[in-house]
Short mmCIF file of N, CA and C in Angstrom, two decimals:
data_model
loop_
_atom_site.label_atom_id
_atom_site.label_comp_id
_atom_site.label_asym_id
_atom_site.label_seq_id
_atom_site.Cartn_x
_atom_site.Cartn_y
_atom_site.Cartn_z
N UNK A 8 39.61 64.89 45.99
CA UNK A 8 40.35 63.85 45.21
C UNK A 8 39.08 62.70 45.96
N UNK A 9 39.33 62.13 44.86
CA UNK A 9 38.57 60.62 44.80
C UNK A 9 38.92 59.48 45.79
N UNK A 10 37.94 59.65 46.56
CA UNK A 10 37.95 58.42 47.78
C UNK A 10 37.66 57.44 47.86
N UNK A 11 37.53 56.50 46.44
CA UNK A 11 37.44 55.69 46.04
C UNK A 11 38.73 55.05 45.15
N UNK A 12 39.44 53.98 45.59
CA UNK A 12 40.22 53.75 44.42
C UNK A 12 40.57 51.96 44.25
N UNK A 13 39.62 51.90 42.88
CA UNK A 13 39.72 50.07 42.51
C UNK A 13 40.54 49.78 42.17
N UNK A 14 42.05 49.87 42.70
CA UNK A 14 43.58 49.83 42.35
C UNK A 14 44.04 49.22 43.74
N UNK A 15 42.96 49.63 44.53
CA UNK A 15 43.67 48.95 46.20
C UNK A 15 44.15 47.32 46.39
N UNK A 16 44.31 46.33 47.08
CA UNK A 16 44.60 44.95 47.23
C UNK A 16 42.86 44.79 48.05
N UNK A 17 42.91 45.55 49.22
CA UNK A 17 41.03 45.31 49.64
C UNK A 17 40.47 45.22 48.53
N UNK A 18 40.32 46.12 47.69
CA UNK A 18 39.15 46.15 46.48
C UNK A 18 39.30 45.35 45.58
N UNK A 19 40.76 44.90 45.18
CA UNK A 19 40.46 43.38 44.01
C UNK A 19 40.76 42.72 45.15
N UNK A 20 40.89 42.07 46.21
CA UNK A 20 40.32 41.14 46.76
C UNK A 20 39.15 40.68 46.93
N UNK A 21 38.18 42.05 47.38
CA UNK A 21 36.20 42.18 47.10
C UNK A 21 36.32 41.42 45.88
N UNK A 22 36.54 42.05 44.72
CA UNK A 22 36.01 42.21 43.64
C UNK A 22 36.08 39.95 43.19
N UNK A 23 37.55 39.49 43.39
CA UNK A 23 37.50 38.43 43.20
C UNK A 23 36.91 37.62 43.71
N UNK A 24 36.15 37.99 45.40
CA UNK A 24 35.13 37.32 45.87
C UNK A 24 34.15 37.11 45.69
N UNK A 25 33.47 38.36 45.11
CA UNK A 25 32.39 38.49 43.91
C UNK A 25 32.24 37.28 43.40
N UNK A 26 33.33 37.21 42.29
CA UNK A 26 33.49 36.37 41.65
C UNK A 26 33.48 34.67 42.24
N UNK A 27 34.42 34.73 42.88
CA UNK A 27 34.25 33.67 43.80
C UNK A 27 32.84 32.98 43.98
N UNK A 28 32.31 33.83 44.93
CA UNK A 28 30.80 33.50 45.55
C UNK A 28 29.79 33.36 44.10
N UNK A 29 29.79 34.01 43.11
CA UNK A 29 28.70 34.31 41.83
C UNK A 29 29.38 33.13 41.31
N UNK A 30 30.27 32.41 40.73
CA UNK A 30 30.55 30.82 40.34
C UNK A 30 30.08 30.12 41.54
N UNK A 31 30.62 30.28 42.62
CA UNK A 31 29.72 28.98 43.34
C UNK A 31 28.05 28.51 43.40
N UNK A 32 27.53 29.98 43.51
CA UNK A 32 25.78 30.23 42.84
C UNK A 32 25.71 29.09 42.23
N UNK A 33 26.44 29.53 40.91
CA UNK A 33 26.53 29.53 39.93
C UNK A 33 26.42 27.92 39.74
N UNK A 34 26.70 27.52 40.31
CA UNK A 34 26.77 26.14 40.70
C UNK A 34 25.92 25.00 41.51
N UNK A 35 25.41 26.36 42.73
CA UNK A 35 24.07 26.04 43.44
C UNK A 35 24.51 24.69 44.10
N UNK A 36 25.91 25.22 45.09
CA UNK A 36 26.77 24.83 45.76
C UNK A 36 26.62 25.92 47.21
N UNK A 37 26.58 25.59 48.31
CA UNK A 37 26.40 26.77 49.83
C UNK A 37 27.83 26.11 50.07
N UNK A 38 28.10 27.09 51.07
CA UNK A 38 30.18 27.34 51.60
C UNK A 38 29.72 25.76 52.35
N UNK A 39 28.89 25.19 53.08
CA UNK A 39 29.19 23.83 53.42
C UNK A 39 29.17 22.67 52.77
N UNK A 40 28.33 22.87 51.84
CA UNK A 40 28.83 21.86 50.79
C UNK A 40 29.85 21.94 49.84
N UNK A 41 30.47 23.06 49.48
CA UNK A 41 31.82 23.04 49.29
C UNK A 41 32.62 22.26 49.79
N UNK A 42 32.47 22.78 51.24
CA UNK A 42 33.48 21.89 52.34
C UNK A 42 33.10 20.48 52.60
N UNK A 43 32.17 20.34 52.42
CA UNK A 43 31.75 18.42 51.88
C UNK A 43 32.41 17.63 50.96
N UNK A 44 31.84 18.78 49.79
CA UNK A 44 32.27 17.62 48.46
C UNK A 44 33.71 18.22 48.46
N UNK A 45 34.24 19.11 48.58
CA UNK A 45 35.65 18.80 48.67
C UNK A 45 36.77 18.02 50.01
N UNK A 46 36.07 17.74 50.48
CA UNK A 46 37.14 16.63 51.74
C UNK A 46 37.16 17.88 52.40
N UNK A 47 36.77 18.32 52.49
CA UNK A 47 37.18 20.15 54.20
C UNK A 47 38.85 20.22 53.52
N UNK A 48 39.25 19.99 52.13
CA UNK A 48 40.05 20.96 51.37
C UNK A 48 39.87 22.35 51.87
N UNK A 49 38.41 22.84 51.06
CA UNK A 49 38.24 24.53 51.70
C UNK A 49 37.31 24.43 52.34
N UNK A 50 37.74 24.89 53.89
CA UNK A 50 36.49 25.36 54.77
C UNK A 50 35.93 26.58 54.33
N UNK A 51 34.28 25.99 54.87
CA UNK A 51 33.15 26.74 54.78
C UNK A 51 33.78 28.28 55.28
N UNK A 52 34.29 28.98 56.10
CA UNK A 52 34.69 29.63 56.80
C UNK A 52 35.69 30.61 56.05
N UNK A 53 36.58 29.59 55.55
CA UNK A 53 38.05 30.07 55.38
C UNK A 53 37.02 30.92 53.46
N UNK A 54 36.58 29.82 52.96
CA UNK A 54 35.51 29.70 51.27
C UNK A 54 35.11 31.63 51.22
N UNK A 55 34.27 31.62 52.51
CA UNK A 55 33.34 32.76 52.82
C UNK A 55 34.37 34.21 53.18
N UNK A 56 35.54 33.67 54.03
CA UNK A 56 35.92 35.28 54.16
C UNK A 56 36.55 35.67 52.91
N UNK A 57 37.47 34.38 51.49
CA UNK A 57 37.56 34.27 50.73
C UNK A 57 36.42 35.44 49.67
N UNK A 58 35.01 34.98 49.62
CA UNK A 58 33.78 35.96 48.80
C UNK A 58 33.93 37.18 49.97
N UNK A 59 33.97 37.75 50.69
CA UNK A 59 34.06 38.51 51.15
C UNK A 59 35.21 39.55 50.90
N UNK A 60 36.01 39.28 50.54
CA UNK A 60 37.23 40.17 50.53
C UNK A 60 37.78 40.29 51.79
N UNK A 61 37.38 39.08 52.72
CA UNK A 61 38.66 39.82 54.06
C UNK A 61 39.55 39.26 53.73
N UNK A 62 39.88 38.17 53.09
CA UNK A 62 41.14 37.08 52.77
C UNK A 62 41.36 36.94 51.80
N UNK A 63 42.92 37.31 51.21
CA UNK A 63 43.05 37.26 50.25
C UNK A 63 43.75 36.08 49.86
N UNK A 64 43.28 35.05 48.55
CA UNK A 64 43.18 33.77 47.98
C UNK A 64 45.25 33.22 47.37
N UNK A 65 45.47 32.75 47.69
CA UNK A 65 46.66 32.14 46.92
C UNK A 65 46.50 31.50 45.96
N UNK A 66 47.68 31.82 44.69
CA UNK A 66 46.93 31.65 43.17
C UNK A 66 46.79 30.07 43.40
N UNK A 67 48.24 29.27 44.02
CA UNK A 67 47.48 27.80 44.38
C UNK A 67 46.56 27.44 44.34
N UNK A 68 45.63 28.20 45.35
CA UNK A 68 44.54 27.77 45.94
C UNK A 68 43.32 27.91 45.07
N UNK A 69 43.56 29.07 44.19
CA UNK A 69 43.08 29.71 43.14
C UNK A 69 42.73 28.09 42.66
N UNK A 70 43.70 27.62 41.76
CA UNK A 70 44.15 26.89 40.82
C UNK A 70 43.37 25.96 41.05
N UNK A 71 42.93 25.27 42.64
CA UNK A 71 42.60 23.85 43.20
C UNK A 71 41.09 24.55 42.97
N UNK A 72 40.61 26.03 43.41
CA UNK A 72 39.02 26.32 44.04
C UNK A 72 38.33 26.02 42.21
N UNK A 73 39.25 26.63 41.36
CA UNK A 73 39.27 26.80 39.45
C UNK A 73 38.64 24.68 38.95
N UNK A 74 39.73 24.22 40.07
CA UNK A 74 39.59 22.91 39.39
C UNK A 74 38.25 22.29 40.48
N UNK A 75 37.74 22.70 41.30
CA UNK A 75 37.09 21.86 42.12
C UNK A 75 35.88 22.02 41.14
N UNK A 76 35.51 24.05 40.70
CA UNK A 76 33.90 24.20 40.19
C UNK A 76 33.97 23.82 38.80
N UNK A 77 35.59 23.23 38.24
CA UNK A 77 35.28 23.30 36.34
C UNK A 77 35.23 24.38 35.81
N UNK A 78 36.22 25.17 36.28
CA UNK A 78 36.04 26.29 35.36
C UNK A 78 38.08 26.65 35.32
N UNK A 79 37.56 27.35 34.47
CA UNK A 79 39.87 27.92 33.93
C UNK A 79 39.68 29.24 34.93
N UNK A 80 40.84 29.34 35.60
CA UNK A 80 41.22 30.10 36.55
C UNK A 80 40.64 31.37 36.30
N UNK A 81 40.85 31.83 35.05
CA UNK A 81 40.90 33.54 34.64
C UNK A 81 38.87 33.72 34.84
N UNK A 82 37.91 32.55 35.20
CA UNK A 82 36.70 32.78 35.19
C UNK A 82 36.69 32.79 37.23
N UNK A 83 37.94 32.95 37.64
CA UNK A 83 37.54 32.94 38.90
C UNK A 83 37.72 34.81 38.98
N UNK A 84 38.39 35.66 37.86
CA UNK A 84 39.13 36.77 38.62
C UNK A 84 38.68 38.02 38.02
N UNK A 85 38.10 38.90 38.13
CA UNK A 85 37.31 40.07 37.39
C UNK A 85 38.36 40.62 36.65
N UNK A 86 37.51 41.11 35.67
CA UNK A 86 38.23 41.91 34.88
C UNK A 86 38.47 43.48 35.14
N UNK A 87 39.27 43.24 33.78
CA UNK A 87 40.29 44.80 34.65
C UNK A 87 39.45 45.54 33.55
N UNK A 88 39.24 47.04 34.88
CA UNK A 88 38.39 47.89 33.82
C UNK A 88 37.09 48.20 33.99
N UNK A 89 36.41 46.67 34.41
CA UNK A 89 34.75 46.31 34.69
C UNK A 89 33.93 47.07 35.24
N UNK A 90 32.87 48.11 35.11
CA UNK A 90 32.75 48.69 35.87
C UNK A 90 32.14 48.17 37.09
N UNK A 91 32.02 48.96 38.11
CA UNK A 91 31.62 48.86 39.57
C UNK A 91 30.93 49.42 39.90
N UNK A 92 29.75 49.55 40.05
CA UNK A 92 28.18 50.16 39.74
C UNK A 92 28.04 49.98 41.93
N UNK A 93 29.01 49.58 42.24
CA UNK A 93 28.76 49.87 44.34
C UNK A 93 27.96 48.93 44.87
N UNK A 94 27.43 47.97 44.02
CA UNK A 94 26.44 47.36 44.17
C UNK A 94 26.68 45.61 44.06
N UNK A 95 26.56 44.43 45.18
CA UNK A 95 26.76 43.34 44.74
C UNK A 95 25.17 42.71 43.75
N UNK A 96 26.22 42.11 42.82
CA UNK A 96 25.07 41.79 41.94
C UNK A 96 25.51 40.18 41.46
N UNK A 97 24.09 39.43 41.24
CA UNK A 97 24.52 38.03 41.46
C UNK A 97 24.86 37.90 39.75
N UNK A 98 25.58 37.56 39.33
CA UNK A 98 26.06 37.11 37.97
C UNK A 98 25.91 35.53 37.27
N UNK A 99 25.42 36.14 36.53
CA UNK A 99 24.80 34.70 35.31
C UNK A 99 26.40 34.20 35.10
N UNK A 100 26.80 33.13 34.85
CA UNK A 100 28.25 33.16 34.00
C UNK A 100 28.18 31.82 33.19
N UNK A 101 28.51 31.86 31.81
CA UNK A 101 28.25 30.70 31.25
C UNK A 101 29.71 30.01 31.30
N UNK A 102 29.30 28.42 31.81
CA UNK A 102 30.54 27.83 32.32
C UNK A 102 30.74 27.19 31.21
N UNK A 103 29.75 26.86 29.93
CA UNK A 103 30.24 26.12 28.61
C UNK A 103 31.71 26.26 28.17
N UNK A 104 32.33 25.56 27.57
CA UNK A 104 33.22 25.53 26.65
C UNK A 104 33.55 26.49 25.57
N UNK A 105 34.25 27.72 26.06
CA UNK A 105 34.36 28.86 24.82
C UNK A 105 36.02 29.57 25.21
N UNK A 106 36.02 30.44 24.25
CA UNK A 106 37.30 31.09 24.49
C UNK A 106 36.78 32.03 25.81
N UNK A 107 39.05 31.36 26.37
CA UNK A 107 38.87 32.93 27.78
C UNK A 107 38.10 34.45 27.27
N UNK A 108 37.67 34.29 28.73
CA UNK A 108 37.15 35.79 29.02
C UNK A 108 37.93 37.45 28.25
N UNK A 109 39.32 37.04 28.31
CA UNK A 109 40.31 38.01 28.00
C UNK A 109 40.44 38.03 26.41
N UNK A 110 40.29 36.55 25.82
CA UNK A 110 40.31 36.98 24.74
C UNK A 110 38.81 37.55 23.78
N UNK A 111 37.70 37.67 24.82
CA UNK A 111 36.53 38.22 24.03
C UNK A 111 36.13 39.40 24.52
N UNK A 112 36.49 39.18 25.91
CA UNK A 112 35.73 40.93 26.62
C UNK A 112 34.30 40.86 26.92
N UNK A 113 33.74 39.24 26.84
CA UNK A 113 32.72 38.96 27.15
C UNK A 113 31.96 39.17 28.69
N UNK A 114 30.80 39.03 29.22
CA UNK A 114 30.57 38.61 30.30
C UNK A 114 28.57 39.26 30.01
N UNK A 115 28.23 37.82 30.95
CA UNK A 115 26.92 37.93 30.73
C UNK A 115 25.85 38.46 32.16
N UNK A 116 25.81 39.44 32.48
CA UNK A 116 24.61 39.57 34.30
C UNK A 116 23.45 39.51 33.84
N UNK A 117 23.10 38.52 34.76
CA UNK A 117 21.34 38.63 34.56
C UNK A 117 20.91 40.53 35.30
N UNK A 118 19.96 41.20 34.54
CA UNK A 118 19.66 42.29 35.35
C UNK A 118 18.56 42.38 35.45
N UNK A 119 17.74 40.86 35.75
CA UNK A 119 16.86 40.92 36.57
C UNK A 119 16.88 40.92 38.07
N UNK A 120 18.24 40.31 38.11
CA UNK A 120 18.75 40.54 39.81
C UNK A 120 19.57 41.54 40.24
N UNK A 121 19.24 42.55 38.89
CA UNK A 121 19.25 44.29 39.69
C UNK A 121 18.23 44.95 39.71
N UNK A 122 17.12 44.59 39.85
CA UNK A 122 15.86 44.99 40.85
C UNK A 122 15.82 45.02 42.08
N UNK A 123 16.33 44.03 42.51
CA UNK A 123 16.28 43.72 44.10
C UNK A 123 16.07 44.53 44.90
#
């Protein structure tokens, strides 16, 4: 039996966290800068726990974070059925106006980051 189950809440929280981290890094912000720029609405320690998948983020908080980053909420959620290669990948995400990822099924990954 396969020990890895991608449908567990912990696994999904980890994937959401990876997306949150990718967006924050795309915006070139540290955890401390997010805390300062959000008037301490998003504490660095809590945001770090979200990004590590140690803590689940609520829908209202996810919406506020998307608004803070100026991205659609769906950009903060992992694609269903997206491959998980078992490594952390820094995603390059196109944050310009475009159709939602759900509509296009597109995702941009900077392959040079895989060579680390």
